[in-house]
PDB file of C-alpha atoms in Angstrom:
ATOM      1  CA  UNK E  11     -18.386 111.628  -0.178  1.00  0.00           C
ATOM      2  CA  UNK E  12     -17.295 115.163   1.293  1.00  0.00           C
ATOM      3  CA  UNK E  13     -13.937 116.772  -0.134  1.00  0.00           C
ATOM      4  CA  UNK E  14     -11.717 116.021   2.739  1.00  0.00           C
ATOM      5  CA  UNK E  15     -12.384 111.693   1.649  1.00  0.00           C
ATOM      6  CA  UNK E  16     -12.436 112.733  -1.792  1.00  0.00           C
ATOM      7  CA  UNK E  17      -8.451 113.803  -2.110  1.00  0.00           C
ATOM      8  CA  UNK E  18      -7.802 111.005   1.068  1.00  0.00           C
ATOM      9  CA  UNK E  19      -9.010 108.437  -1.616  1.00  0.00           C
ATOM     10  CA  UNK E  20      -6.947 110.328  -4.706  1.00  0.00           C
ATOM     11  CA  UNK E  21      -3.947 110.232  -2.915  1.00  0.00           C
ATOM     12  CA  UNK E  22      -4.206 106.557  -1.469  1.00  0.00           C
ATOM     13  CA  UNK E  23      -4.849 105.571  -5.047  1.00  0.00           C
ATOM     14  CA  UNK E  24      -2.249 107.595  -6.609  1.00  0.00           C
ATOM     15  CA  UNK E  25       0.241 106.110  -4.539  1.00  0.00           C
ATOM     16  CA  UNK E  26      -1.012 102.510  -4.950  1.00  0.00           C
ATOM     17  CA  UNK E  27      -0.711 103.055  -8.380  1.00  0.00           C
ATOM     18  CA  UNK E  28       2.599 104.732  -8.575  1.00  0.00           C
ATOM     19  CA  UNK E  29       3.670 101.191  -6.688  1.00  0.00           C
ATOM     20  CA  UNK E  30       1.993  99.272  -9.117  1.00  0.00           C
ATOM     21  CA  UNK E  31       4.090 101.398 -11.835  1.00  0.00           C
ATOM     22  CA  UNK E  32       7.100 100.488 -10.216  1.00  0.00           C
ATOM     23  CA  UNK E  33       6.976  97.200  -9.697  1.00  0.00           C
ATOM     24  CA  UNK E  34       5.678  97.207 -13.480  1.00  0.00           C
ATOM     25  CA  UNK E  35       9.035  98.797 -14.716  1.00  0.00           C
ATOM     26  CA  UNK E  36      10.865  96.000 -12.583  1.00  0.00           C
ATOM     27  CA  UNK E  37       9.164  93.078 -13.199  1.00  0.00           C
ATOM     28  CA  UNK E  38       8.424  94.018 -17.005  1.00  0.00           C
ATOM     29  CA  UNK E  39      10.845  96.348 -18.257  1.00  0.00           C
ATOM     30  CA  UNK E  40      13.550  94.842 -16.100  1.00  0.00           C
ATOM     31  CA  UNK E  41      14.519  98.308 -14.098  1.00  0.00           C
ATOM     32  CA  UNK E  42      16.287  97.029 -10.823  1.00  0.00           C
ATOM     33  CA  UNK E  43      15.566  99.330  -7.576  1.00  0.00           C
ATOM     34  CA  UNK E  44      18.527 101.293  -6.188  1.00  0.00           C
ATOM     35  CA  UNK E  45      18.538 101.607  -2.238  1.00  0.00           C
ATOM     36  CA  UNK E  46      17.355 105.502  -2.716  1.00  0.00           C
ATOM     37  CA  UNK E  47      14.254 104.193  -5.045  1.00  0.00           C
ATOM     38  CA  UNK E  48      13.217 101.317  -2.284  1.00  0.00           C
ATOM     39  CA  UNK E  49      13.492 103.840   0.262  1.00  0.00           C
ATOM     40  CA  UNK E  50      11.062 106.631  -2.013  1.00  0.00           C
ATOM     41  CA  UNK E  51       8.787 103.627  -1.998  1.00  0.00           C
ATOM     42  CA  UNK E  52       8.871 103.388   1.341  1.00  0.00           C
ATOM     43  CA  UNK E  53       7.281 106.536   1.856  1.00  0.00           C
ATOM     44  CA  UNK E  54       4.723 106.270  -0.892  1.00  0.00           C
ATOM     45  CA  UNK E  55       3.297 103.407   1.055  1.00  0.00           C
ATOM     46  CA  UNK E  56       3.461 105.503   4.709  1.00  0.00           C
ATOM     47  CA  UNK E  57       1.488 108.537   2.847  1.00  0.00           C
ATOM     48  CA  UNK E  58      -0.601 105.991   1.793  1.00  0.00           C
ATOM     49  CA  UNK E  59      -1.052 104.498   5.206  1.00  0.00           C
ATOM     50  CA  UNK E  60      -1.534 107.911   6.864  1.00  0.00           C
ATOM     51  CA  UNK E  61      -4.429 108.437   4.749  1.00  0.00           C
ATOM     52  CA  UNK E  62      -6.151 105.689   5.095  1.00  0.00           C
ATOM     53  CA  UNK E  63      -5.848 105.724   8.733  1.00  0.00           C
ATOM     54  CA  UNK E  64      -7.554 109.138   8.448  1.00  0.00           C
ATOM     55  CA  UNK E  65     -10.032 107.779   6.414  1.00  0.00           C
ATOM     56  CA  UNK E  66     -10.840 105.285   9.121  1.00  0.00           C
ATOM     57  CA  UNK E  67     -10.139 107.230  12.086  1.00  0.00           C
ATOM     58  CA  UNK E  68     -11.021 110.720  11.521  1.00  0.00           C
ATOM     59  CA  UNK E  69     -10.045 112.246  14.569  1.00  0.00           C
ATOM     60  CA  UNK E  70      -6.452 111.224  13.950  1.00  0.00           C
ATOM     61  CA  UNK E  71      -6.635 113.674  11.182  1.00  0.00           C
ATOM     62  CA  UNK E  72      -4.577 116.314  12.749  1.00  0.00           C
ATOM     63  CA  UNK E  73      -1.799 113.310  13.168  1.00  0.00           C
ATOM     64  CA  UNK E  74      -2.201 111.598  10.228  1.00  0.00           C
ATOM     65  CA  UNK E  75      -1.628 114.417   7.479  1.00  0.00           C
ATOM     66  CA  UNK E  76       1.767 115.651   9.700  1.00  0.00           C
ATOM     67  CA  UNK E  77       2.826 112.385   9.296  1.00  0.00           C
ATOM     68  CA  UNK E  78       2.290 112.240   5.423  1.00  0.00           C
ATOM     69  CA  UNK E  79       3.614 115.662   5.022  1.00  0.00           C
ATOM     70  CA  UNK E  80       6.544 114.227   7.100  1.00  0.00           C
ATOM     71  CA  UNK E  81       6.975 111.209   4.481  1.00  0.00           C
ATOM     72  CA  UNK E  82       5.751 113.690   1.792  1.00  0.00           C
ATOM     73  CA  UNK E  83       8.748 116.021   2.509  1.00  0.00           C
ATOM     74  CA  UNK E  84      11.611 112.645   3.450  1.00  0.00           C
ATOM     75  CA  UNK E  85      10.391 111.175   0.270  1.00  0.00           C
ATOM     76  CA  UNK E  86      10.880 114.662  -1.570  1.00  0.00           C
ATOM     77  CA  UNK E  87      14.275 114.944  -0.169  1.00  0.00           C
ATOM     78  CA  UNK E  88      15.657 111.214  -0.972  1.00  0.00           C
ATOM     79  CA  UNK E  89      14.416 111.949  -4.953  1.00  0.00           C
ATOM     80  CA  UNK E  90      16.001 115.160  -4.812  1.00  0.00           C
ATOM     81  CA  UNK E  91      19.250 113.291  -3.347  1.00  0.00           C
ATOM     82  CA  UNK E  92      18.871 110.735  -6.466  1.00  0.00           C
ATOM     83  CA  UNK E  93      18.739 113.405  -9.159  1.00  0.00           C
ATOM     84  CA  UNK E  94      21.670 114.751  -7.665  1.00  0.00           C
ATOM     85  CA  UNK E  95      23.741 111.561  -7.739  1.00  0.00           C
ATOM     86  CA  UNK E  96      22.572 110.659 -11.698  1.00  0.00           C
ATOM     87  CA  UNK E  97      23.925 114.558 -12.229  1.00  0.00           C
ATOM     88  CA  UNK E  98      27.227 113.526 -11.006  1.00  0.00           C
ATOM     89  CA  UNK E  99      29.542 112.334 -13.518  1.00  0.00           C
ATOM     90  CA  UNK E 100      31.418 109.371 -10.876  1.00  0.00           C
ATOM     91  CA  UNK E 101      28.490 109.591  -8.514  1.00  0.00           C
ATOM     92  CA  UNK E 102      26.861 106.371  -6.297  1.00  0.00           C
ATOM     93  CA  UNK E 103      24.543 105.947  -4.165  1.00  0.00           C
ATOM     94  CA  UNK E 104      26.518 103.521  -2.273  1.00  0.00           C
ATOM     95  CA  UNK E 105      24.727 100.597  -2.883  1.00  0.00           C
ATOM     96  CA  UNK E 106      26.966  98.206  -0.459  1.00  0.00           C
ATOM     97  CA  UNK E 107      26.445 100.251   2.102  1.00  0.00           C
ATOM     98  CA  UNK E 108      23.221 100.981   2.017  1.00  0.00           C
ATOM     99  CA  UNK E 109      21.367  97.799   0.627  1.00  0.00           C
ATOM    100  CA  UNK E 110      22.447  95.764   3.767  1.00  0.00           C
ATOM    101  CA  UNK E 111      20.292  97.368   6.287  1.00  0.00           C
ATOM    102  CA  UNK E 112      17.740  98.298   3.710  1.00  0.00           C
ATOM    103  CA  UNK E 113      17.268  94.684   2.536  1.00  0.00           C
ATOM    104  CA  UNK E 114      17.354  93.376   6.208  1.00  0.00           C
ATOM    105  CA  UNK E 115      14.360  95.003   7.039  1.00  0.00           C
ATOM    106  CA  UNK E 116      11.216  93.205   8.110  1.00  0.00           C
ATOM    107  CA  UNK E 117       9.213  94.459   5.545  1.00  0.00           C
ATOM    108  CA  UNK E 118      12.200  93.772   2.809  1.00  0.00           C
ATOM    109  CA  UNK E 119      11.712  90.005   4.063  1.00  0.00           C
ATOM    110  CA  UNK E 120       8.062  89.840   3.721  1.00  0.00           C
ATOM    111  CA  UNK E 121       7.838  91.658   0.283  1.00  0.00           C
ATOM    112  CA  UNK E 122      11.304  91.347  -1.401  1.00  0.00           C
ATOM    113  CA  UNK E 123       9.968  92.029  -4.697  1.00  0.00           C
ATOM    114  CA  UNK E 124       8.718  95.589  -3.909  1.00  0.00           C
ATOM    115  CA  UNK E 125      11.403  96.535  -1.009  1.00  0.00           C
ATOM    116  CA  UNK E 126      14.449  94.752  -1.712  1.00  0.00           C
ATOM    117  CA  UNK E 127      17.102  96.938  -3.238  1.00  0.00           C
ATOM    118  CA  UNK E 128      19.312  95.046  -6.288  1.00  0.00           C
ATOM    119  CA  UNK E 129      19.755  97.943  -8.546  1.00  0.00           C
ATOM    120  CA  UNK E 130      22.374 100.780  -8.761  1.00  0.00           C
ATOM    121  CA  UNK E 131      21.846 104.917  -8.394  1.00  0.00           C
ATOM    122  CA  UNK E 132      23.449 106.233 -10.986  1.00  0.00           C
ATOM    123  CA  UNK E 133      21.998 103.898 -13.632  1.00  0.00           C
ATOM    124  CA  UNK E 134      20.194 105.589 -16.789  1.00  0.00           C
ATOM    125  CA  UNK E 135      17.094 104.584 -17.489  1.00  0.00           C
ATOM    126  CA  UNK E 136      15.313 106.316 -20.548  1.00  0.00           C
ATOM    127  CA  UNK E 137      12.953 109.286 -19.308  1.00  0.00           C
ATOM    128  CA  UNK E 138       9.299 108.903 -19.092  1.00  0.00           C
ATOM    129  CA  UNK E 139       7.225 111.856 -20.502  1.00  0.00           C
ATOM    130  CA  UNK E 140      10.702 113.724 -20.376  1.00  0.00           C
ATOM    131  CA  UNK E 141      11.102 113.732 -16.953  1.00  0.00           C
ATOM    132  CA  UNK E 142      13.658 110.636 -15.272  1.00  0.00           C
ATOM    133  CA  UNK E 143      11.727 108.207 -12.637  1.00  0.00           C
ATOM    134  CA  UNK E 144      13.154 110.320  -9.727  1.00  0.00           C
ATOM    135  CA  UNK E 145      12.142 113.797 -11.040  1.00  0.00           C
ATOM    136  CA  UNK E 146       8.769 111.912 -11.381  1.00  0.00           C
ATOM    137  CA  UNK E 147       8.804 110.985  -7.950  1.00  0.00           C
ATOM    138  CA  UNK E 148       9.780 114.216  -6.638  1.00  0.00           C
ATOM    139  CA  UNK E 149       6.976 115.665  -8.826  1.00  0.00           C
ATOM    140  CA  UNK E 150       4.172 113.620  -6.843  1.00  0.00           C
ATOM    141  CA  UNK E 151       5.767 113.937  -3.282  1.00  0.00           C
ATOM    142  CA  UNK E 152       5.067 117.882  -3.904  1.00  0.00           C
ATOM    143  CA  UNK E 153       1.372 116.982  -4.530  1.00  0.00           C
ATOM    144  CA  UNK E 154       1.104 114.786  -2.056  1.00  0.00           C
ATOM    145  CA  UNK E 155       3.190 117.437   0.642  1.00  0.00           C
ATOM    146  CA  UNK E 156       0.553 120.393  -0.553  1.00  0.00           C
ATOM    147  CA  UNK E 157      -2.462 117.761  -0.446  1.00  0.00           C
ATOM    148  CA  UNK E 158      -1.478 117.222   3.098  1.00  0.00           C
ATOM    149  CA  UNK E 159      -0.766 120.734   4.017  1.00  0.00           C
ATOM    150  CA  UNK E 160      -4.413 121.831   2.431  1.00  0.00           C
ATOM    151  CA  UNK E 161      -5.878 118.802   4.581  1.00  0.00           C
ATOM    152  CA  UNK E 162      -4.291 120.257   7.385  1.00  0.00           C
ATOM    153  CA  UNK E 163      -5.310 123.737   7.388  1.00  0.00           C
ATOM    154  CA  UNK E 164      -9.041 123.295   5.539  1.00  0.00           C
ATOM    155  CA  UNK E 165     -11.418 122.875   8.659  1.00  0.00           C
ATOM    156  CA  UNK E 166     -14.843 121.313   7.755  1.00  0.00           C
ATOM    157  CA  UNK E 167     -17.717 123.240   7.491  1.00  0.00           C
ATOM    158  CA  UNK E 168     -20.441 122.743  10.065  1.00  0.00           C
ATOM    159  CA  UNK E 169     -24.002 122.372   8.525  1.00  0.00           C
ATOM    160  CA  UNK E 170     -26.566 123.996   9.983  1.00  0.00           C
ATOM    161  CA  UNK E 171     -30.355 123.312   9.412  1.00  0.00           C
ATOM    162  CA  UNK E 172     -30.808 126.801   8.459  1.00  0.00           C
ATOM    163  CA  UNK E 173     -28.115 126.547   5.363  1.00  0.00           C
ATOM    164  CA  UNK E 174     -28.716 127.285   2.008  1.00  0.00           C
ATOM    165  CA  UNK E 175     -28.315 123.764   0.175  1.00  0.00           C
ATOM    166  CA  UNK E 176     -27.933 124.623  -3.720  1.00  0.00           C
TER     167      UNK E 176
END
């Protein structure tokens, strides 16, 4: 497995599993999903998509990686939004009007246990590791926006018959 698969696999798993933490600290710990965290889940599962349709269709590299550096950065910017709100002393989120449209969704309808929005903004939850849920999730959408960025630039290199192999 060359490089380029190597972090494509890493960051489809890393998502995957950052899903399966979250539906974990709903199911188990009883941590209801605001609009904002449905929506940051959202875009874990579209970087994940964009890399396995990279993995599968190579020359939709190019495409693929803006696209998760796209959902990367959107994903960046709605945790950033959510710290924001739990710093405000009154602050919401606006569940009403937000978890209408949210939960309408197609995908809401098909898996309303991972995408379907019951759970306020502003609610504390105890930190993990120090750090709160969204500052978590603002902490991976960085990896994944500079994992995407290095996929972007880093070209392959050709072999050549007359290459050193060490």
């Amino acid at each position: 497995m060359n490089r380029t698969n190597a972090i494509l696999v890493t960051i489809i798993l890393a998502c995957l599993g950052l899903l399966g933490f979250a539906m974990y600290l709903q199911l188990v710990l009883d941590m209801l999903p605001c609009p904002l965290c449905v929506m940051q889940r959202y875009a874990f599962a579209l970087i994940a998509l964009a890399c396995l349709l990279t993995l599968i269709v190579p020359k939709l590299k190019r495409a693929a990686m803006s696209a998760s550096l796209l959902f990367s950065l959107i994903g960046g910017g709605l945790a950033g939004y959510q710290l924001w709100v739990i710093a405000q002393p009154m602050g919401s989120c606006g569940v009403d009007p937000l978890s209408g449209p949210l939960n309408s969704f197609f995908i809401a309808k098909l898996f309303p246990t991972m995408f379907q929005a019951n759970g306020l903004c502003e609610t504390p939850y105890d930190p993990i590791l120090g750090l709160s849920i969204p500052a978590w999730a603002c902490v991976w959408f960085v990896v994944f926006a500079i994992g995407s960025i290095y996929l972007l630039v880093n070209k392959p290199k050709e072999q050549s018959i007359f290459a050193n192999k060490l």
